mmCIF file of C-alpha atoms in Angstrom:
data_model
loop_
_atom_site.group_PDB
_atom_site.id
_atom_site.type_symbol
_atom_site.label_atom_id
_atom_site.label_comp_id
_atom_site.label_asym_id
_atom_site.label_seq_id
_atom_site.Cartn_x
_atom_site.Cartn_y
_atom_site.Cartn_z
ATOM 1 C CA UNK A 1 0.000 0.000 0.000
ATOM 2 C CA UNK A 2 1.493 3.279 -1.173
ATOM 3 C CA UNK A 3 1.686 6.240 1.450
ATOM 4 C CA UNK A 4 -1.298 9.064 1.539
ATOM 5 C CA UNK A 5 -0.136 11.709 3.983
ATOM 6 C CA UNK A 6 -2.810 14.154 5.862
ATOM 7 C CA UNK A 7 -3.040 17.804 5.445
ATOM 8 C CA UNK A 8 -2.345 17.525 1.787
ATOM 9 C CA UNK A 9 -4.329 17.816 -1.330
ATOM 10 C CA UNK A 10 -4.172 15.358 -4.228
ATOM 11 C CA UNK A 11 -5.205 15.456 -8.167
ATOM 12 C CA UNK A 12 -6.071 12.202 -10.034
ATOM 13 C CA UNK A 13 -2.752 12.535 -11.904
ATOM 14 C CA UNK A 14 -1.476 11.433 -9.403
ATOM 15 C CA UNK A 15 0.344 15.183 -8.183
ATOM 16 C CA UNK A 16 0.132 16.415 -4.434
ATOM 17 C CA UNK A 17 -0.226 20.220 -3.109
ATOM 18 C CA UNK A 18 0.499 20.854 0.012
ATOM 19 C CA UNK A 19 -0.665 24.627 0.609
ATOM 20 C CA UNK A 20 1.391 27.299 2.923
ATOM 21 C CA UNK A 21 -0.581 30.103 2.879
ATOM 22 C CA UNK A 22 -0.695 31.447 -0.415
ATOM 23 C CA UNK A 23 2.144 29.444 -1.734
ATOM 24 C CA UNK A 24 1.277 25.547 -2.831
ATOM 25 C CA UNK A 25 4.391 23.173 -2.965
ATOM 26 C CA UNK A 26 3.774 20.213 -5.439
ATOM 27 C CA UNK A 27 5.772 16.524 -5.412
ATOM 28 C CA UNK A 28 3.818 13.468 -7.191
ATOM 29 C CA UNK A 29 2.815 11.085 -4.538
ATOM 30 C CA UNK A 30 4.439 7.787 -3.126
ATOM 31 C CA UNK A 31 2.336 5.900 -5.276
ATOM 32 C CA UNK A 32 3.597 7.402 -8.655
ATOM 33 C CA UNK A 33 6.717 7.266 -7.790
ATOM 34 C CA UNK A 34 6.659 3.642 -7.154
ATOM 35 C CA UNK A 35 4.851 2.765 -10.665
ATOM 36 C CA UNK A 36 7.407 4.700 -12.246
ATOM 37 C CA UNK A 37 10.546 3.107 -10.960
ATOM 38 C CA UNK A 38 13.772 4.007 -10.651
ATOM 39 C CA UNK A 39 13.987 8.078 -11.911
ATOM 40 C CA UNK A 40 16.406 9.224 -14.034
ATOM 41 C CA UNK A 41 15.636 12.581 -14.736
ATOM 42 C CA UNK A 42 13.139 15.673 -13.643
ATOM 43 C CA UNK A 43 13.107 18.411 -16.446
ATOM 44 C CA UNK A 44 13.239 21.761 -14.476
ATOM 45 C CA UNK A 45 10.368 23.883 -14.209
ATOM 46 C CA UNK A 46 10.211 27.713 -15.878
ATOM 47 C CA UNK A 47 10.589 30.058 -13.110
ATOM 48 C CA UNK A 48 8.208 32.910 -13.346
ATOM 49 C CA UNK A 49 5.847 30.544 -15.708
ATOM 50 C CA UNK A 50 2.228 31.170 -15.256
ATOM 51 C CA UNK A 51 0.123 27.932 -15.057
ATOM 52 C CA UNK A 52 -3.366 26.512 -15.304
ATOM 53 C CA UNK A 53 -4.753 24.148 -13.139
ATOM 54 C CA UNK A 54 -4.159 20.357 -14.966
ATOM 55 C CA UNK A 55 -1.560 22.341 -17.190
ATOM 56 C CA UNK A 56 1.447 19.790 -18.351
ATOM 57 C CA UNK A 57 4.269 21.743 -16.452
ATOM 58 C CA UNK A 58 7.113 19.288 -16.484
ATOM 59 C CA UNK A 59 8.301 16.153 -17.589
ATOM 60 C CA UNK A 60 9.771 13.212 -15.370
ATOM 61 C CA UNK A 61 11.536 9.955 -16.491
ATOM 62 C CA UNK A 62 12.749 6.855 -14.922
ATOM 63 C CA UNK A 63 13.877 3.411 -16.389
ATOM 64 C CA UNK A 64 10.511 2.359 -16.945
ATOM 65 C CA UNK A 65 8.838 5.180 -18.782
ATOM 66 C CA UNK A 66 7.994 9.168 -19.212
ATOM 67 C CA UNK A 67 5.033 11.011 -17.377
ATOM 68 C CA UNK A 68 4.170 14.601 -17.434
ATOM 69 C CA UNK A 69 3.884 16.367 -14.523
ATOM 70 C CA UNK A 70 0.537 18.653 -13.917
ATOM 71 C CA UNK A 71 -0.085 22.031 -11.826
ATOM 72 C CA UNK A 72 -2.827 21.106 -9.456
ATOM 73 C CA UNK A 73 -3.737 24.728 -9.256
ATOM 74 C CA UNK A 74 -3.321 27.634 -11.385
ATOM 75 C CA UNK A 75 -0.630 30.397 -10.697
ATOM 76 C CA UNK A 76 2.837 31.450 -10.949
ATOM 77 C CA UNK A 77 5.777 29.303 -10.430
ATOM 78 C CA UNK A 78 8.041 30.722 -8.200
ATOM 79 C CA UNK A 79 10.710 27.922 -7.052
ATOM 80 C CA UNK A 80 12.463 24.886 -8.546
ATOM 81 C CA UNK A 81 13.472 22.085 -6.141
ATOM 82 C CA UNK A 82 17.148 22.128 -7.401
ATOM 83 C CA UNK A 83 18.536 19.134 -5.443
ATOM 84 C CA UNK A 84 15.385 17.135 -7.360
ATOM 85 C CA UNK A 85 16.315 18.271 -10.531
ATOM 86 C CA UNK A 86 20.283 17.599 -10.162
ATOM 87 C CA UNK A 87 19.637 14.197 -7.788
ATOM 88 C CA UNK A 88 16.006 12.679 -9.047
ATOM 89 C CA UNK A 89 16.115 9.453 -7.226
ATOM 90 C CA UNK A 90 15.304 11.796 -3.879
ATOM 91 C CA UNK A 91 11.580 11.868 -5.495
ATOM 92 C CA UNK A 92 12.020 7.944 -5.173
ATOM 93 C CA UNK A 93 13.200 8.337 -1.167
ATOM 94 C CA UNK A 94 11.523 11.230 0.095
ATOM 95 C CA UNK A 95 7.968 11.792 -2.290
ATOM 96 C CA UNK A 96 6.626 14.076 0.015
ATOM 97 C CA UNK A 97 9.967 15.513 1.655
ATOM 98 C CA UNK A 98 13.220 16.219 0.172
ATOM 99 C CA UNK A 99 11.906 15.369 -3.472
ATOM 100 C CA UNK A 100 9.014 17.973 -3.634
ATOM 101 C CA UNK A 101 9.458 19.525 -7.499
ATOM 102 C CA UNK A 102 8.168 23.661 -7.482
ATOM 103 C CA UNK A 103 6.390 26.259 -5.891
ATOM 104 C CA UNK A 104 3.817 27.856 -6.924
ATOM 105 C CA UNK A 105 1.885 31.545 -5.885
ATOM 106 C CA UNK A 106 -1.826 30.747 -5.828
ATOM 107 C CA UNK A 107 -3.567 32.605 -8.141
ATOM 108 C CA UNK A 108 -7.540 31.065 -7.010
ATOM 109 C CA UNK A 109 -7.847 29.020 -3.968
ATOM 110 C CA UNK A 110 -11.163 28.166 -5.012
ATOM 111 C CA UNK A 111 -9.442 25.695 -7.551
ATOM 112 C CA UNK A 112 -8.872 23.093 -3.812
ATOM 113 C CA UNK A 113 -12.156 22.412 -3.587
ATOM 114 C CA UNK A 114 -11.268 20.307 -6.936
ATOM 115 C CA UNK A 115 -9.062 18.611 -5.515
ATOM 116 C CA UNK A 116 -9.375 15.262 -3.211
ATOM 117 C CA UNK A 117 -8.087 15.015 0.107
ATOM 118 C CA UNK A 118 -6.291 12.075 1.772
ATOM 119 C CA UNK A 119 -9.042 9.623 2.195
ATOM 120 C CA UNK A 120 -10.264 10.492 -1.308
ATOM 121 C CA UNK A 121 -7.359 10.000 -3.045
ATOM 122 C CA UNK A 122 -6.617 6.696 -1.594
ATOM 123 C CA UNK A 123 -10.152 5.635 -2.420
ATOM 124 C CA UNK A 124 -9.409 6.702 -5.794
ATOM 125 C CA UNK A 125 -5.905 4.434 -5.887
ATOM 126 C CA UNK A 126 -7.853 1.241 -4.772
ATOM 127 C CA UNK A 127 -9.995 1.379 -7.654
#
């Protein structure tokens, strides 16, 4: 069974936001990590990029295949997890931690209530 933290917010891509005031920090979630495998690289995110919610922002690969990444929330981007970009197995170790991939200012906080919480999204996964 793949880890669901608390206190975080999850899209069915498989993404997770975890919101600090107006700033969201997004990772993918233990789950996706594990069905993708070993990764091998984390494209690095535009700073100062302006996003849609569900918008393709990145791209993430690992010895098994390719996935994009999507913004669960619309805004700016305003920080790139460095150490993830330059040392992607940490997303494999630390999901929710150390390998958390940008930052984003929230433009519309009424875009969460989209969004599933813990017990939702690990409804979702046992389907």
């Amino acid at each position: 069974m793949s880890k669901v933290l608390e206190n975080l917010y999850y899209q069915a891509t498989d993404e997770w936001l975890k919101v600090e005031g107006d700033i969201g920090i997004v990772g993918i979630t233990d789950y996706a990590q594990d069905k993708l495998g070993d990764i091998v690289y984390l494209e690095e995110a535009s700073l100062g990029r302006k996003v849609k919610k569900g918008e393709a922002i990145i791209s993430i690969e690992s010895v098994k295949a390719a996935a994009e990444i999507h913004s669960p929330i619309s805004g700016e981007i305003i920080e790139v997890n460095k150490e993830a970009v330059n040392n992607p197995q940490i997303i494999n170790e630390d999901p929710y931690g150390k390998g958390w991939l940008f930052k984003i200012k929230i433009e519309n906080m009424d875009e969460l209530k989209d969004l599933m919480d813990a017990k939702g999204y690990s409804e979702y996964r046992k389907e």
